[in-house]
Amino acid sequence: MAEQEASGLQVLLHTLQSSSDKKSILTILKVLGDLLSVGTDRRIHYMISKGGSEALLQTLVDTARTASPDYDILLPLFRLLAKVGLRDKKIGRKALELEALDVTLILARKNLSHGQNLLHCLWALRVFASSVSMGAMLGINGAMELLFKVITPYTQKRTQTIRAATEVLAVLLKSKSNGRRAVNRGYVTSLLWLHQDWHSHDTANTYVQIRRGLLLCLKHISALRSGREVFLAAQGMEILFSTIQNCLDDKSMEPVISVVLQILRQCYPKSPLPLVTASSAYAFPVPGHIATEPPCDLPEEDFEDDGDDEVDKDSDTEDGKVEDDDLETDVNKLTSKPGLDRPEEELMQYEAMCLELSYSFEELESKPGGDLNSEKTQYENHHHILTAASSKQHCYNKDQSSCGQEREDSVRSSLLCMVKTQRSTVHLGSKRKPGVNPYQNVQSNSLGRDSSGSEIPDIQASLKADAWDIDAIFCPRMSASFSNSTRTGEAVEVIDKLLQTHLKCVPFHDPYLYMAKARRTSSVVDFKMVAFPDVWGHCPPSTTQPMLERKCGVQRIRIFEDIRRLIQPSDVINKVVFSLDEPWPLQDNASNCLQFFSKFESGNLRKAIQVREFEYDLLVNVDVNSTQHQQWFYFKVSGMQAAVPYHFNIINCEKPNSQFNYGMQPTLYSVKEALLGRPTWIRTGYEICYYKNHYRQSTAAAGGASGKCYYTLTFAVTFPHNEDVCYLAYHYPYTYTALMTHLDILEKSVNLKEVYFRQDVLCQTLGGNPCPLVTITAMPESNSDEHLEQFRHRPYQVITARVHPGESNASWVMKGTLEFLVSSDPVARLLRENFIFKIIPMLNPDGVINGNHRCSLSGEDLNRQWLSPSAHLQPTIYHAKGLLYHLSSIGRSPVVFCDFHGHSQKKNVFLYGCSIKETLWQAACTVGTSTLLEDVNYRGLQFGTRELEEMGAMFCLGLLILELKSASCSHQLLARAATLLSAEEEALDQHLQRCSSSSGSAPSELEDEPACMEEIDYSTDSSSDQEGSLSELDRRIQECASKKDEGEEEEETPGQEGEAIP
């Protein structure tokens, strides 16, 4: 049957080319038109594959070259050619080879006074010009001059033809050679004049598409430096700005507004960031590295051109097939074991980190049933850990034991029971409206009630703001010894009093221990202050927070305000109010501006510039010893007014997209809220968007490479209290000191009769901070040979996190993992009894401490150093790899190695690896990829710390499921699982089925990230720059074919052409 169809089509095409009978040709064209007007594009592509494009082009050439071209044939032929050519990527090349390009251009010239004939010629030219090289060829042959004869000032006649001409011209101007030709011939001024004329007369917005076509011509010309220069000289920015300033909300003007904004963004003069250097404000002497002069940003002339010298690219080539470079395509390329990258004798040092393999556990025999919590024997180095006996000396307002019991109760509740309820507390429908204050029932006075309903004492009475240094209170010093000021000593007393009267118990947190640990934390600039939220602690909100519903148009308003600064700078303050680069104090507490601060652990804010009264440009610091990786921010802000929208623009972000474009919000911590009993980081902000701005890194600062672009994250915040002190962060902060505090408290909290918990130091970092290594497993039942043998032969699981400092969510997941593994949950108990967990919870402590986003103090991404790490420059990676080597050398290679990360552009929880097949091949594992399924219950949520910690616990459940489903799972483990989980087997089965069904039947619209509502970039290839979709042109061609001319396209004599273009 297919052969018959093919032969029938080929007969039609052959007859079309060979026949000279008008009736036969029209019949064939009608049959082909009817055939291609129904069904899908598959028919058109099939016809193309059988030489359909060539047949139509040849018929066009033959018909046009007759003494009197027959337009009864040419018009349906042009319509069919346009329809087919839109799907044929090589139509331009074919038209050139068959001389149809020149023929169509000649026909267009002959029909300047005949609207319908000219319209059809323009449709064909538009299709041919879709190839940039063919567009350049048409430009050489005078196509642009022809089009400017068609594109007249405002008229209500021949508007379809004028629209088609503007669209063809826009396509031609994608060619850089045509763009340069347009600049040299003064077309920029002409196009601006034409746009103004149509805009001023088309008050009913009837001909928006013609105006859009003219703007697209300007957009493509302004992609060239010479085009931008002429555009700016012709006052193009001012003209287009005034065009749309009063119609941003007019839906009918949408096609015009979107292109105007792209042109304005593209032509906004590029400039360096307002920083003295592209390097970090912090410097650290790396061993063996010679210090060099930091690169400075240079004037605009140094910026690389956007492509004037680029060769025209031919877009008619076949779609390139993406090569699958995954090694799984060739298993023969895989290497089962990498070679040792160090002397074998070096591995002996890691025996001290695996004492569980040699420890005799004599106390199990000598002190049967004895108290293993003896502080003297086990914790003589942990005297800062709070105990029930010592809680009074810290004057807690709640008993520490009850606090611990509250947390323990939450941990003890079975994870599988939680799964069985399918997290029924998650309500995706509870969308919070943008702009609504996230704090519920908050009053701006100083009285309130905590979350339990207890009355809170008067805050202002405690603080007496007129007498106390508010910065010293809300960003306390680590020790009064840092200053001899009486004022500082008094502030410490106030802090101590606040801790006694206002502190809400935060599980696994102790402010006094945190302060003690902070004194031992080494930073590049020797931080003297600690952030209030880190000392005070964080309690997760009681409800989940859905993704913020973003309104369309937010981005364009912010961009419009950026452009207004350039064109109407009269109201711009442009005052630097905070800078790490300036040695003198910049902030005046009496001035009408916010106060900023970031010199504390994990803090990152380099500079703050007051733009307008309630708007600030912020710049974050690049990673230490680097000129890039700026994304993470964490800073203190104070001196605000309540119920006033403040706009913050972080103008030097570097990633090309962000989850801030898809409903994620920054996090905020209010000190006054914490003192009212709500110590909580919450998601906040509205009018959030993330987009490419006009700042560039100079080629000199980039080491000769093309200067990179920067992006702006902008958001508005309405603070809950007057004169509050708040902290804003990219994500929930989790400092190195918080980790060290947590590990000590966690060690103190475990039941040492059941849990083997040991802290070691993997190594010292470049900055002189110990990198902790944690070992967790179950204690042996006794020190008998049988029990010790079982203990020492448990397989290892290795888990690491936070190699990238800016991915603080990884630490919260790790926190959940650690707390779950030491809990009394039956899954945790089973995991401990069958595995030894080696955990490195923070692979990059120095980066975390100093507010880096991605690198260590050496300025290197540690996650790219695993192949050949240096013991001096990347010690944590070197020794983590050494530990893995050691385990492998003694025949104890871990069954699982997992590194926790965050991701700035992806949602939910997912796995990365070399490849699934390679990973399973390396592990000699038979588990198929179908086991890796998504739990869709997190969709639609902004992850809070509660959800992140839950993910850490769920990860542990996943480890158990992985082991139970593996072929190597022992009968003993299966038996233990059956015994311990017998009451939960139904929940376990339900969980597996739920994940499978959820993954298999998820709605298609949830499978992929929805498109951003507005363009992040403004390049000529952006998605909003499609000069009419296939369906739109198809519709216009179909309408033209289905009805006769109704008079709109009136023919004009040569003497009736529009007035001349100035």
mmCIF file of N, CA and C in Angstrom, residues 146-153 161-162 165-167 169 191 194 198 210 214 217 1059 1061:
data_model
loop_
_atom_site.group_PDB
_atom_site.id
_atom_site.type_symbol
_atom_site.label_atom_id
_atom_site.label_comp_id
_atom_site.label_asym_id
_atom_site.label_seq_id
_atom_site.Cartn_x
_atom_site.Cartn_y
_atom_site.Cartn_z
ATOM 1 N N LEU A 146 13.925 46.666 -2.586
ATOM 2 C CA LEU A 146 12.583 46.347 -3.066
ATOM 3 C C LEU A 146 11.562 46.435 -1.937
ATOM 4 N N LEU A 147 11.907 45.887 -0.781
ATOM 5 C CA LEU A 147 10.971 45.838 0.342
ATOM 6 C C LEU A 147 10.659 47.235 0.874
ATOM 7 N N PHE A 148 11.650 48.133 0.842
ATOM 8 C CA PHE A 148 11.390 49.488 1.324
ATOM 9 C C PHE A 148 10.470 50.258 0.381
ATOM 10 N N LYS A 149 10.311 49.768 -0.852
ATOM 11 C CA LYS A 149 9.312 50.358 -1.739
ATOM 12 C C LYS A 149 7.907 49.894 -1.363
ATOM 13 N N VAL A 150 7.838 48.726 -0.725
ATOM 14 C CA VAL A 150 6.536 48.174 -0.325
ATOM 15 C C VAL A 150 6.110 48.698 1.039
ATOM 16 N N ILE A 151 7.092 48.839 1.944
ATOM 17 C CA ILE A 151 6.786 49.271 3.319
ATOM 18 C C ILE A 151 6.628 50.786 3.323
ATOM 19 N N THR A 152 5.413 51.230 3.381
ATOM 20 C CA THR A 152 5.106 52.657 3.316
ATOM 21 C C THR A 152 4.754 53.191 4.697
ATOM 22 N N PRO A 153 4.669 54.514 4.841
ATOM 23 C CA PRO A 153 4.104 55.063 6.081
ATOM 24 C C PRO A 153 2.662 54.592 6.262
ATOM 25 N N THR A 161 0.039 43.037 2.574
ATOM 26 C CA THR A 161 1.290 43.052 1.823
ATOM 27 C C THR A 161 2.384 43.763 2.607
ATOM 28 N N ILE A 162 2.035 44.874 3.245
ATOM 29 C CA ILE A 162 3.030 45.604 4.051
ATOM 30 C C ILE A 162 3.506 44.743 5.209
ATOM 31 N N ALA A 165 5.888 42.214 3.916
ATOM 32 C CA ALA A 165 7.172 42.828 3.564
ATOM 33 C C ALA A 165 8.028 43.073 4.804
ATOM 34 N N THR A 166 7.410 43.539 5.900
ATOM 35 C CA THR A 166 8.183 43.760 7.131
ATOM 36 C C THR A 166 8.721 42.439 7.671
ATOM 37 N N GLU A 167 7.941 41.374 7.535
ATOM 38 C CA GLU A 167 8.387 40.075 8.033
ATOM 39 C C GLU A 167 9.551 39.532 7.190
ATOM 40 N N LEU A 169 11.687 41.403 5.507
ATOM 41 C CA LEU A 169 12.829 42.256 5.832
ATOM 42 C C LEU A 169 13.464 41.838 7.160
ATOM 43 N N LEU A 191 13.583 53.092 9.665
ATOM 44 C CA LEU A 191 12.736 52.158 10.406
ATOM 45 C C LEU A 191 12.166 52.803 11.665
ATOM 46 N N LEU A 194 9.385 55.065 10.476
ATOM 47 C CA LEU A 194 8.209 54.290 10.096
ATOM 48 C C LEU A 194 7.469 53.765 11.329
ATOM 49 N N TRP A 198 3.544 54.649 12.249
ATOM 50 C CA TRP A 198 2.495 53.641 12.432
ATOM 51 C C TRP A 198 1.973 53.655 13.868
ATOM 52 N N ILE A 210 2.292 44.778 11.992
ATOM 53 C CA ILE A 210 3.184 45.569 11.135
ATOM 54 C C ILE A 210 4.205 46.300 11.992
ATOM 55 N N LEU A 214 8.406 45.879 11.983
ATOM 56 C CA LEU A 214 9.392 46.952 11.923
ATOM 57 C C LEU A 214 10.359 46.883 13.098
ATOM 58 N N CYS A 217 12.967 44.214 12.679
ATOM 59 C CA CYS A 217 14.060 44.681 11.815
ATOM 60 C C CYS A 217 15.091 45.446 12.637
ATOM 61 N N GLU A 1059 4.102 57.786 0.224
ATOM 62 C CA GLU A 1059 5.048 58.894 0.187
ATOM 63 C C GLU A 1059 6.454 58.401 0.472
ATOM 64 N N ILE A 1061 10.178 57.725 1.827
ATOM 65 C CA ILE A 1061 10.736 57.559 3.179
ATOM 66 C C ILE A 1061 11.865 58.557 3.357
#
